[in-house]
Structure formats: structure tokens, C-alpha cells
Coordinates of C-alpha atoms and ligand atoms in Angstrom, one line a residue:
M1422 CA 20.5 -10.6 14.7
T1423 CA 17.5 -11.5 16.8
Y1424 CA 14.2 -10.1 16.1
K1425 CA 11.5 -9.5 18.7
M1426 CA 7.8 -8.5 18.8
L1427 CA 6.6 -5.7 20.9
V1428 CA 3.7 -6.3 23.3
D1429 CA 2.9 -4.1 26.2
G1430 CA 6.3 -2.4 26.1
E1431 CA 8.2 -5.6 26.1
L1432 CA 10.3 -7.0 23.4
L1433 CA 9.0 -10.6 23.2
D1434 CA 10.3 -13.9 21.7
S1435 CA 8.0 -16.8 21.1
A1436 CA 8.1 -20.6 21.0
L1437 CA 6.5 -20.3 17.5
R1438 CA 8.9 -19.3 14.7
L1439 CA 8.7 -18.2 11.1
D1440 CA 11.4 -18.6 8.5
V1441 CA 12.0 -15.6 6.4
V1442 CA 13.0 -16.3 2.9
N1443 CA 15.2 -14.0 0.7
P1444 CA 13.5 -13.8 -2.6
A1445 CA 16.7 -13.5 -4.4
T1446 CA 18.0 -16.9 -3.3
G1447 CA 14.7 -18.7 -2.3
A1448 CA 16.3 -19.7 0.8
P1449 CA 15.6 -18.7 4.5
W1450 CA 18.1 -16.2 5.9
A1451 CA 16.4 -15.2 9.2
S1452 CA 14.0 -16.3 11.6
A1453 CA 11.0 -14.3 13.2
P1454 CA 9.1 -14.9 16.4
R1455 CA 5.5 -15.7 15.7
A1456 CA 2.7 -14.7 18.1
T1457 CA 0.5 -17.2 19.8
A1458 CA -3.2 -16.4 20.0
G1459 CA -2.5 -15.7 23.7
Q1460 CA 0.1 -13.1 22.8
A1461 CA -2.2 -11.5 20.3
E1462 CA -4.8 -11.2 23.1
L1463 CA -2.1 -9.6 25.4
A1464 CA -1.4 -7.0 22.7
V1465 CA -5.0 -6.1 22.4
A1466 CA -5.4 -5.9 26.3
A1467 CA -2.2 -3.8 26.4
A1468 CA -3.3 -1.4 23.8
K1469 CA -6.8 -1.1 25.4
R1470 CA -5.3 -0.3 28.8
A1471 CA -2.7 2.3 27.4
Q1472 CA -5.3 4.2 25.3
P1473 CA -6.8 6.5 27.7
A1474 CA -3.5 7.9 29.1
W1475 CA -2.0 8.2 25.5
A1476 CA -5.2 10.2 24.5
A1477 CA -5.0 12.5 27.5
L1478 CA -1.4 13.7 26.5
P1479 CA -1.3 17.1 24.8
I1480 CA -1.2 16.4 21.0
E1481 CA 2.2 18.1 21.0
Q1482 CA 3.7 15.2 22.9
R1483 CA 2.3 12.8 20.4
R1484 CA 3.7 14.8 17.5
K1485 CA 7.1 14.7 19.3
V1486 CA 6.9 10.8 19.4
L1487 CA 6.2 10.7 15.7
L1488 CA 9.1 13.0 14.9
A1489 CA 11.5 11.0 17.2
L1490 CA 10.4 7.8 15.5
A1491 CA 11.3 9.3 12.1
D1492 CA 14.7 10.4 13.5
R1493 CA 15.3 7.0 14.8
I1494 CA 14.5 5.2 11.5
E1495 CA 16.7 7.8 9.6
A1496 CA 19.6 7.2 11.9
D1497 CA 19.2 3.5 11.1
A1498 CA 18.2 3.9 7.5
D1499 CA 20.9 1.6 6.2
T1500 CA 19.8 -1.4 8.4
Y1501 CA 16.1 -0.7 7.5
A1502 CA 16.8 -0.6 3.8
R1503 CA 19.0 -3.7 3.8
T1504 CA 16.5 -5.6 5.7
I1505 CA 13.9 -4.6 3.2
V1506 CA 16.0 -5.8 0.4
A1507 CA 16.7 -9.1 2.0
E1508 CA 13.1 -9.8 3.1
Q1509 CA 11.2 -8.1 0.2
G1510 CA 13.6 -8.2 -2.8
K1511 CA 13.5 -4.8 -4.2
P1512 CA 16.7 -3.1 -5.3
L1513 CA 18.6 -1.1 -2.7
A1514 CA 17.9 2.2 -4.3
E1515 CA 14.1 1.4 -4.0
A1516 CA 14.5 0.2 -0.4
N1517 CA 16.3 3.5 0.4
L1518 CA 13.4 5.4 -1.1
E1519 CA 11.0 3.4 1.0
V1520 CA 12.8 4.4 4.2
V1521 CA 13.1 8.1 3.1
H1522 CA 9.2 8.1 2.4
S1523 CA 8.4 6.3 5.7
C1524 CA 10.3 9.0 7.6
A1525 CA 8.6 11.6 5.4
F1526 CA 5.1 10.3 6.1
L1527 CA 5.7 10.2 9.9
R1528 CA 6.8 13.8 9.8
A1529 CA 4.1 15.0 7.7
F1530 CA 1.4 13.3 9.8
A1531 CA 3.1 14.8 13.0
G1532 CA 2.3 18.2 11.4
M1533 CA -1.4 17.4 10.7
T1534 CA -4.2 18.4 12.7
L1535 CA -8.0 17.8 13.0
E1536 CA -9.4 21.0 14.4
P1537 CA -12.9 21.2 15.8
E1538 CA -15.2 22.8 13.4
V1539 CA -17.9 25.2 14.5
L1540 CA -21.0 24.7 12.1
Q1541 CA -23.3 27.2 13.8
D1542 CA -22.7 29.8 16.5
D1543 CA -25.7 32.2 17.0
A1544 CA -28.3 33.2 19.5
A1545 CA -30.0 29.8 19.2
Y1546 CA -27.3 27.1 18.9
R1547 CA -23.6 26.5 19.1
I1548 CA -22.9 23.4 17.1
E1549 CA -19.4 22.1 16.8
V1550 CA -17.9 18.9 15.4
R1551 CA -15.0 17.5 17.3
H1552 CA -12.8 14.4 16.8
R1553 CA -12.0 11.9 19.4
P1554 CA -9.8 8.8 19.3
L1555 CA -11.3 5.5 18.3
G1556 CA -9.4 3.4 20.7
V1557 CA -7.4 0.4 19.5
V1558 CA -6.4 0.4 15.9
V1559 CA -5.0 -2.6 14.2
A1560 CA -3.0 -2.4 11.0
I1561 CA -2.8 -5.5 8.8
T1562 CA -0.2 -4.8 6.0
P1563 CA 1.1 -6.6 2.9
W1564 CA 4.6 -7.7 1.7
N1565 CA 5.2 -5.2 -1.1
F1566 CA 6.1 -2.1 1.1
P1567 CA 6.6 -3.6 4.6
L1568 CA 7.9 -0.5 6.3
L1569 CA 6.2 2.3 4.5
I1570 CA 2.7 1.0 4.7
A1571 CA 3.3 0.3 8.4
A1572 CA 4.6 3.8 9.1
Y1573 CA 1.7 5.5 7.3
K1574 CA -0.9 3.7 9.2
L1575 CA 0.9 4.0 12.6
A1576 CA 1.4 7.8 12.3
P1577 CA -2.2 8.9 11.9
A1578 CA -3.4 6.5 14.5
L1579 CA -1.0 7.6 17.2
L1580 CA -1.3 11.3 16.5
L1581 CA -5.1 11.2 17.2
G1582 CA -4.7 9.3 20.4
N1583 CA -5.3 5.8 19.4
T1584 CA -3.1 2.9 20.3
F1585 CA -1.7 0.6 17.7
I1586 CA -1.2 -3.0 16.8
L1587 CA 0.8 -3.9 13.7
K1588 CA 0.5 -7.2 12.2
P1589 CA 2.7 -7.4 9.0
A1590 CA 2.6 -9.9 6.2
P1591 CA 4.2 -13.2 7.3
S1592 CA 6.7 -13.1 4.4
T1593 CA 8.2 -9.6 5.5
P1594 CA 8.0 -9.3 9.2
L1595 CA 11.3 -8.0 9.9
S1596 CA 11.3 -4.4 9.0
A1597 CA 8.1 -4.1 11.0
L1598 CA 9.9 -5.8 14.0
L1599 CA 12.6 -3.2 13.6
L1600 CA 9.9 -0.4 13.7
G1601 CA 8.6 -2.0 16.8
E1602 CA 11.9 -2.0 18.4
A1603 CA 12.4 1.6 17.7
A1604 CA 8.9 2.5 19.0
A1605 CA 9.7 0.4 22.3
S1606 CA 11.8 3.1 23.7
L1607 CA 9.8 6.1 22.5
T1608 CA 6.3 5.2 23.5
P1609 CA 4.7 4.1 26.8
P1610 CA 3.9 0.3 27.0
G1611 CA 1.0 -0.8 25.1
V1612 CA 0.9 2.3 22.8
V1613 CA 2.6 0.4 19.9
N1614 CA 2.5 -3.4 19.6
V1615 CA 3.9 -5.4 16.8
I1616 CA 3.0 -9.1 16.4
V1617 CA 3.8 -11.5 13.7
D1618 CA 1.5 -14.3 12.5
D1619 CA 1.4 -16.9 9.7
N1620 CA -1.8 -15.7 8.2
D1621 CA -3.6 -17.0 11.1
L1622 CA -4.3 -14.1 13.5
G1623 CA -6.2 -11.8 11.2
P1624 CA -9.7 -13.3 12.2
L1625 CA -8.9 -13.0 15.9
L1626 CA -8.0 -9.3 15.4
S1627 CA -10.8 -8.3 13.0
T1628 CA -13.4 -9.9 15.3
H1629 CA -12.0 -8.7 18.5
P1630 CA -14.5 -6.6 20.6
D1631 CA -11.7 -4.5 22.0
V1632 CA -10.5 -3.4 18.6
Q1633 CA -12.3 -0.4 17.3
K1634 CA -10.6 -0.1 13.8
I1635 CA -8.8 -2.1 11.2
S1636 CA -6.7 -0.4 8.7
F1637 CA -6.0 -3.1 6.1
T1638 CA -4.0 -3.1 3.0
G1639 CA -3.7 -6.3 0.9
S1640 CA -5.7 -8.2 -1.7
T1641 CA -9.4 -7.7 -2.5
A1642 CA -10.1 -11.3 -1.6
T1643 CA -8.8 -10.9 2.0
G1644 CA -10.4 -7.4 2.2
R1645 CA -13.7 -9.1 1.9
K1646 CA -12.8 -11.5 4.7
V1647 CA -11.7 -8.6 7.0
M1648 CA -15.0 -6.8 6.2
A1649 CA -17.1 -9.8 6.9
N1650 CA -15.3 -10.5 10.2
A1651 CA -15.5 -6.9 11.3
A1652 CA -19.2 -6.9 10.9
S1653 CA -20.0 -8.6 14.0
T1654 CA -18.6 -5.6 15.9
L1655 CA -19.3 -2.9 13.4
K1656 CA -15.6 -1.9 13.4
R1657 CA -14.4 1.2 11.6
L1658 CA -12.6 -0.1 8.4
T1659 CA -10.2 1.4 6.0
L1660 CA -9.6 -1.1 3.1
E1661 CA -6.8 -0.4 0.5
L1662 CA -7.2 -3.3 -1.9
G1663 CA -6.2 -4.5 -5.4
G1664 CA -6.1 -2.5 -8.5
N1665 CA -5.8 -2.8 -12.3
D1666 CA -4.7 0.5 -13.3
A1667 CA -4.9 1.5 -17.0
A1668 CA -2.7 4.0 -18.7
I1669 CA -4.4 5.6 -21.7
V1670 CA -2.1 7.1 -24.2
L1671 CA -3.9 9.7 -26.4
E1672 CA -2.9 10.2 -30.0
D1673 CA -1.4 13.7 -29.1
A1674 CA 0.8 12.2 -26.3
D1675 CA 4.6 12.8 -26.2
V1676 CA 5.4 9.1 -26.9
A1677 CA 8.9 9.2 -25.4
R1678 CA 7.6 10.9 -22.0
A1679 CA 4.7 8.6 -21.8
A1680 CA 6.9 5.4 -22.4
A1681 CA 9.3 6.6 -19.6
G1682 CA 6.5 7.3 -17.1
I1683 CA 4.7 4.2 -18.0
Y1684 CA 7.7 2.0 -17.7
G1685 CA 8.5 3.5 -14.4
G1686 CA 4.8 3.1 -13.2
A1687 CA 4.6 -0.5 -14.4
F1688 CA 8.0 -2.0 -13.2
F1689 CA 8.7 -0.3 -9.9
N1690 CA 9.0 -3.0 -7.4
A1691 CA 8.9 -5.5 -10.1
G1692 CA 5.4 -4.5 -10.8
Q1693 CA 4.3 -5.4 -7.3
V1694 CA 2.5 -2.1 -6.5
C1695 CA -1.3 -1.7 -6.0
I1696 CA -1.2 1.4 -8.1
A1697 CA 1.3 0.1 -10.7
V1698 CA 0.3 0.5 -14.4
K1699 CA -1.2 -2.9 -15.1
R1700 CA -2.4 -2.4 -18.6
V1701 CA -1.9 0.2 -21.4
Y1702 CA -4.2 1.4 -24.1
A1703 CA -2.5 3.5 -26.8
H1704 CA -4.2 5.1 -29.8
R1705 CA -3.4 3.1 -32.9
N1706 CA -1.4 6.0 -34.4
V1707 CA 1.2 6.0 -31.6
Y1708 CA 0.9 2.3 -30.7
D1709 CA 3.9 1.0 -32.6
A1710 CA 6.2 3.8 -31.4
L1711 CA 5.0 3.3 -27.7
C1712 CA 5.4 -0.5 -27.8
D1713 CA 9.0 0.0 -29.3
A1714 CA 9.9 2.6 -26.6
L1715 CA 8.6 0.4 -23.8
A1716 CA 10.3 -2.7 -25.1
A1717 CA 13.7 -0.8 -25.4
L1718 CA 13.4 0.4 -21.8
A1719 CA 12.5 -3.2 -20.7
R1720 CA 15.5 -4.6 -22.5
Q1721 CA 17.8 -2.2 -20.5
A1722 CA 16.5 -3.5 -17.3
V1723 CA 19.2 -5.3 -14.9
V1724 CA 17.5 -8.0 -13.2
G1725 CA 19.0 -9.6 -10.2
D1726 CA 19.7 -9.6 -6.4
G1727 CA 18.5 -6.2 -5.1
S1728 CA 21.5 -5.9 -2.9
M1729 CA 23.9 -5.9 -6.0
Q1730 CA 24.9 -2.6 -7.4
G1731 CA 23.2 -1.7 -10.7
V1732 CA 20.3 -4.0 -10.4
T1733 CA 17.1 -2.2 -11.4
V1734 CA 14.5 -4.9 -11.0
G1735 CA 14.6 -7.4 -8.1
P1736 CA 12.8 -10.7 -7.7
L1737 CA 9.2 -11.3 -7.1
Q1738 CA 8.6 -11.4 -3.3
N1739 CA 7.6 -14.9 -2.7
E1740 CA 7.1 -18.2 -4.4
Q1741 CA 3.3 -18.0 -4.7
Q1742 CA 3.7 -14.7 -6.5
Y1743 CA 6.3 -16.2 -8.7
A1744 CA 3.9 -19.1 -9.7
K1745 CA 1.3 -16.5 -10.5
A1746 CA 3.8 -14.7 -12.7
Q1747 CA 4.5 -17.9 -14.5
H1748 CA 0.8 -18.5 -15.1
Y1749 CA 0.5 -14.9 -16.5
M1750 CA 3.6 -15.4 -18.7
E1751 CA 2.0 -18.5 -20.3
I1752 CA -1.0 -16.4 -21.0
A1753 CA 1.2 -13.6 -22.5
H1754 CA 2.8 -16.0 -25.0
R1755 CA -0.7 -17.6 -25.8
D1756 CA -2.6 -14.4 -26.1
G1757 CA -0.2 -11.7 -27.4
T1758 CA 3.3 -11.1 -29.1
V1759 CA 6.0 -10.8 -26.5
I1760 CA 8.5 -8.1 -27.7
A1761 CA 10.7 -7.8 -24.7
G1762 CA 11.3 -10.2 -21.7
G1763 CA 9.2 -13.2 -21.7
Q1764 CA 11.6 -15.4 -19.7
F1765 CA 12.3 -16.3 -16.2
R1766 CA 15.9 -16.1 -15.0
D1767 CA 17.7 -19.4 -14.4
G1768 CA 18.8 -20.5 -11.0
Q1769 CA 17.7 -19.7 -7.6
G1770 CA 15.4 -16.9 -6.7
F1771 CA 12.0 -15.5 -8.0
F1772 CA 13.3 -13.5 -11.1
V1773 CA 11.2 -12.5 -14.0
Q1774 CA 12.5 -10.3 -16.9
P1775 CA 10.5 -7.2 -17.4
T1776 CA 8.0 -8.2 -20.2
I1777 CA 6.1 -6.1 -22.8
V1778 CA 3.2 -7.9 -24.6
R1779 CA 1.6 -6.3 -27.6
D1780 CA -1.4 -7.4 -30.0
I1781 CA -3.2 -8.8 -27.0
G1782 CA -7.0 -8.9 -26.8
A1783 CA -9.0 -6.9 -24.2
D1784 CA -10.5 -10.1 -22.7
S1785 CA -7.2 -11.8 -22.1
P1786 CA -6.8 -12.6 -18.3
L1787 CA -3.5 -10.6 -18.6
V1788 CA -5.6 -7.5 -19.2
T1789 CA -8.7 -8.1 -17.1
E1790 CA -7.0 -9.5 -13.9
E1791 CA -4.3 -7.9 -11.5
Q1792 CA -1.0 -9.7 -12.5
F1793 CA 1.1 -8.0 -9.8
A1794 CA 4.2 -9.0 -11.8
P1795 CA 6.5 -7.2 -14.4
I1796 CA 4.4 -8.4 -17.3
L1797 CA 2.6 -5.5 -19.1
P1798 CA 0.0 -5.9 -21.9
V1799 CA -0.2 -3.0 -24.4
L1800 CA -3.4 -2.7 -26.5
P1801 CA -4.2 -0.5 -29.4
Y1802 CA -7.3 1.5 -29.7
A1803 CA -9.1 3.4 -32.4
D1804 CA -12.2 4.7 -30.4
L1805 CA -11.8 6.4 -27.0
D1806 CA -15.4 5.4 -26.1
D1807 CA -14.4 1.8 -26.4
V1808 CA -11.4 2.3 -24.1
V1809 CA -13.5 4.0 -21.5
T1810 CA -15.9 1.1 -21.4
E1811 CA -13.1 -1.4 -21.2
V1812 CA -11.2 0.5 -18.5
N1813 CA -14.2 1.0 -16.4
A1814 CA -15.3 -2.7 -16.7
G1815 CA -14.3 -5.0 -13.9
E1816 CA -14.3 -4.9 -10.1
Y1817 CA -11.3 -2.7 -9.6
G1818 CA -11.0 1.1 -9.5
L1819 CA -7.9 2.1 -7.8
G1820 CA -5.8 4.4 -10.1
G1821 CA -5.3 5.2 -13.7
S1822 CA -3.4 7.6 -15.9
I1823 CA -3.9 9.6 -19.1
W1824 CA -1.1 10.7 -21.3
S1825 CA -1.8 13.6 -23.6
S1826 CA -0.3 17.0 -24.6
N1827 CA -3.8 18.5 -24.3
E1828 CA -4.6 19.2 -20.6
A1829 CA -8.2 20.0 -21.2
K1830 CA -8.8 17.0 -23.3
A1831 CA -7.2 14.8 -20.6
T1832 CA -9.0 16.4 -17.8
A1833 CA -12.3 16.0 -19.5
L1834 CA -11.5 12.2 -20.1
S1835 CA -10.5 11.9 -16.3
E1836 CA -14.2 12.6 -15.4
R1837 CA -15.3 9.4 -17.3
L1838 CA -13.0 7.0 -15.4
T1839 CA -14.3 5.3 -12.4
S1840 CA -11.1 5.2 -10.2
G1841 CA -10.0 6.7 -6.9
T1842 CA -7.0 8.5 -8.4
I1843 CA -6.3 9.6 -12.1
W1844 CA -3.1 11.0 -12.9
I1845 CA -2.4 13.0 -16.0
N1846 CA 1.1 12.7 -17.6
H1847 CA 2.4 10.8 -14.6
H1848 CA 1.6 7.7 -12.6
L1849 CA 2.3 6.2 -9.2
H1850 CA 2.4 9.4 -7.3
F1851 CA 1.1 9.7 -3.9
A1852 CA 1.8 12.0 -0.9
P1853 CA 0.7 12.6 2.7
H1854 CA -1.4 15.6 2.0
V1855 CA -3.2 13.9 -1.0
P1856 CA -6.2 11.6 -0.1
F1857 CA -5.8 8.2 -1.6
A1858 CA -9.0 6.0 -1.9
G1859 CA -10.0 3.1 -4.1
A1860 CA -13.4 3.0 -6.1
K1861 CA -15.4 0.0 -6.5
Q1862 CA -13.8 -3.1 -4.9
S1863 CA -10.4 -1.5 -4.8
G1864 CA -11.2 -0.2 -1.3
L1865 CA -13.2 1.5 1.3
G1866 CA -12.5 4.8 2.8
A1867 CA -9.3 6.8 2.3
E1868 CA -5.7 7.2 3.6
F1869 CA -3.7 10.4 3.7
G1870 CA -5.0 14.0 3.7
D1871 CA -7.6 15.4 5.9
E1872 CA -10.0 12.6 4.8
G1873 CA -7.6 9.9 5.7
L1874 CA -6.7 11.4 9.1
A1875 CA -10.4 11.6 9.9
E1876 CA -10.7 7.9 9.5
F1877 CA -8.7 7.4 12.7
A1878 CA -11.1 9.5 14.7
Q1879 CA -14.7 9.3 15.9
M1880 CA -16.5 12.4 14.8
T1881 CA -18.6 13.8 17.7
V1882 CA -21.1 16.7 17.5
V1883 CA -21.6 18.9 20.4
S1884 CA -24.8 20.8 20.0
L1885 CA -25.6 23.5 22.6
A1886 CA -29.1 25.1 22.7
R1887 CA -29.1 28.8 23.9
T1888 CA -32.7 29.4 23.8
A1889 CA -35.6 27.3 25.2
A1890 CA -37.1 25.1 22.4
Ligands
NAD1493 P1 -3.0 -10.5 1.2 O1 -4.4 -10.1 1.2 O2 -2.7 -11.9 1.0 O3 -2.4 -10.2 2.7 C1 -2.5 -9.0 3.3 C2 -2.4 -9.1 4.7 O4 -3.7 -9.8 5.3 C3 -1.3 -9.9 5.3 O5 -0.8 -9.3 6.4 C4 -2.1 -11.3 5.6 O6 -1.4 -12.0 6.7 C5 -3.3 -10.8 6.2 N1 -4.4 -11.8 6.2 C6 -4.4 -12.9 5.5 N2 -5.6 -13.5 5.8 C7 -6.3 -12.7 6.6 C8 -7.6 -12.7 7.2 N3 -8.4 -13.8 7.0 N4 -8.0 -11.7 8.0 C9 -7.2 -10.7 8.2 N5 -6.0 -10.5 7.6 C10 -5.5 -11.6 6.9 O7 -2.2 -9.5 0.3 P2 -0.8 -9.5 -0.2 O8 -0.6 -10.7 -1.1 O9 0.1 -9.5 1.0 O10 -0.5 -8.2 -1.0 C11 -0.9 -8.0 -2.3 C12 -2.2 -7.5 -2.6 O11 -2.3 -6.2 -1.9 C13 -2.4 -7.0 -4.1 O12 -3.7 -7.4 -4.4 C14 -2.2 -5.5 -4.1 O13 -2.9 -4.9 -5.1 C15 -2.7 -5.1 -2.7 N6 -2.2 -3.9 -2.3 C16 -3.0 -2.8 -2.2 C17 -2.5 -1.5 -1.8 C18 -3.5 -0.3 -1.8 O14 -3.0 0.7 -1.1 N7 -4.6 -0.4 -2.4 C19 -1.2 -1.4 -1.4 C20 -0.4 -2.6 -1.5 C21 -0.9 -3.8 -1.8

């Protein structure tokens, strides 16, 4: 299969190439074209040229394009899912889910709208807020959900009349290139562009004077660079960054339910999820039972190549992430008691056994840092105030969950946590109509919901005076 970039309506090859590694084998299995700086410039110029006509179309036509794109992806769901498994590593069932969610987000955004809002309409004034497209939107995406994150940035951008350039992570470019190929026949030239880089074109895009917005998902460290680069042209920015989500299990929680929910929230996609459970605080009266239940679930995991039937946990996505996991595994053995997992699978590929670590101190790096790997620390607590202080410490504030049979108590506790989302008795849930935002250094701005949609538009106030001042 040959993969091509999409620039100005043309499927483009390049003299520059990028090997795509299958994380289950550690070996290259495909090759992607990589854009030159000149091709990136062409993409920006094409997006700029195409934008006025795209914005001038009735919104109904843009909705139809999003729906058609969802239909096209759905029709090719198996190709997308297998490509995601081979480039990203997740089990096929999770890849299928990613494809389903990508279509669902495209369709949900197609049904959204940003109506003008009349703030005042009387004898003196008519004041109205309207929303106009920003212009050229660039999406810079990470490697953990290569299709879904691209789809949920593309949809609101296009709906509101912006044109779009997608730059996926270099280790997972292929599903983005498939998305570009699908968009090629459904959109006018320049409306959607997909270019691949080797971590080198981000600065060009985020400083470019003809780019009006960057929608970025990735690490906090790179988010800071994007923000600094975007400052020269004061671009609009949405930053969805790292997290260190805590699950707090209260004394009155249903332990079996909490264990199942926390296990799913921690080990989905081998723990490589921004909003994964990354640390657990359990009341000392339920601590042993919860640790045992989590360990039992971890021991049932079937770790292997995501394309094999029955596998529940795939490899980590790349070698660098694998090295990071090895570092955190050493810390797990040094700072705590490993009661499940604790090993790396022998042979090829970046495999880590789901690992539960108990009796670990709150200041261990496995607790205070984002591991982004299937190694979960579980801490006991006696005093909820201490937990609130510990959970709120640190630079991140993405999500978090509370597990309790007392809704009022859990809701009251949610008020004390400084994160963008707090789930009660579940974790890892997000949807197109629910705004998603990081507190502190987990992000800037929001995605999804009316708030997320509004970030792809320029608010314009039209204020009409009816009487002489
Ligand atoms: P990363 O920051 O290394 O890379 C993300 C993207 O930024 C890639 O496309 C990369 O090529 C690009 N990039 C690299 N240098 C750049 C620069 N100087 N300017 C502009 N772009 C540049 O992140 P990653 O390792 O791919 O993803 C893992 C991280 O992403 C984790 O920290 C995770 O928590 C976070 N993440 C957050 C969310 C969220 O919604 N909050 C979702 C998924 C992942």
C-alpha cells in the first residue's frame, strides 16, 4: 500500500521518507512520505486560498461533507482499524472502537451549530454576537489515538468554515494519511491538507503568519513550545496536554465496581491515555481489598500483538515510551511492592505486563509524574484532606475520579479538586457534547461541546445604535 499526503487537493509523494514501526515487532512495516518545508508552505498557501469559498458555502453543505467523511471511514472501517493496530499497537477491539468514535464525533459535530446570540434588542440598541471562521486551522496530534484526535479537530474546524492542515505524530502517520485520502474526493482543493513530518515542521506551522489557530494535543513540554512559537502572531490556541489523573476511592465505595472501573481507566491503550487513571488513593479500610481486586484483574490481562485475537493489552507505541516505562518499572520495584506484573515480555516489541504497585509513598516519581504506561501506583490514605492536598499538588489538572456509594459526599469532594473533569463512579468518559478542558498545565481552552466549537470561531459583536447618542 502506498500512502500519500494531501496538499491542495493533490495526493502527494515526497523524496523524504519516514519508516513506520510496528510496536508489536519493533520493526518497520510501512513507509510514509514526509513533507519538505516547501510542501508545508504549499499546504498553508492552499488552505489560505481555499478558505473564503469554503466559508461562503451554506453550512448545510459543510455538514454534508462531514457526514460523507464519516460514511467513507465507516465503509473502510476494517482498513482503518488494522492500520491503527499496526502503527499504534492497540488491540483490534480498541482500534475498532477508535474508528467508531471517530465517525461518531464527525457526525455529532455535523449536527452542531453556533447560532448568533442577540444580547440586547430595544429602542436604543440591537447588539448581537456572531461567529466567523478564523481562517487556517492547524491540528498537531499525538500518537495515542491517531485517527480519533484528528477527526475531532477536523470536524469543528471545517463545520465553521475554516480550512484545515493536519500534522500527525511521526510515529503514527498512516491513519491520518488515510483520512486525507478520504477527504481528497469529498472536499475542494486546499480545504483539508495532511502533511507528515519528523518532529521538524511544528515550529514552521506554529509561527506561520497565515495560520490563525493551532489545535494541539500532546505533551505539556511540547505544548509550551507551541505556545511560545504562537506568541509571535498571537494565534488562537487550544492545548490539550498531559495529565496525572487520580482515582480516589472512599471508604464507602463498592470495591468490585471501583476496581473494574479503575482497571479499565488505567490500562486502556496500555495506559497511554491523557485521561488514564495514573494513581489511586484508597481509604485504608478498603485498601487491601482494592489492591487485591486490581491485581487479580491485571493478572488476567493477555499482553501481545494487538492484531491477535484475545489480546487485551498491546505494546507501548514506541521505543522511547518503552524506555520510559522501564525507568518507571525500576522506580516501582524500588519504591513500592509490585503485586501484579512487574516484567517486560521477552522478545521483539515494546510489551509491558500491566503492573499494580502498592505500599508506595506519595513522593515517588511514579506517583508525582505522568508515567503514560501500564504501571499503576495504589496508595492508602486515612485523612481525606491529605489526599486532596496531594491530588491537587503538581502541574497537571486534567481529570480525576471519585468512587463512593454516597453521591452527595462524592459531589462535595469534587468541588475541592483542581482538574478540568471529575468523574464520579466512572473514569475515561468523554463525548462530543461534553466540553473537555485541562486545568493548570494540562491545557488551555476546551474541546467539544459549545465551548469547544466556539474555539474554532472568531466572536464578532455587531452593535447597532437606534437612537442618536
Ligand atoms: P508530543 O508532545 O511529543 O508530540 C505531539 C505532537 O507535537 C506530535 O505531532 C509532534 O510531532 C509535535 N511536535 C513535536 N515538537 C513540536 C514543536 N516544537 N512544535 C509543534 N509541534 C511539535 O506528545 P506525544 O508523545 O505524541 O503524546 C503523549 C503526550 O500527549 C502525553 O503527555 C499525553 O498526556 C498527551 N496527550 C494529551 C491529550 C489530551 O487531550 N489532553 C490526549 C492525548 C495525549
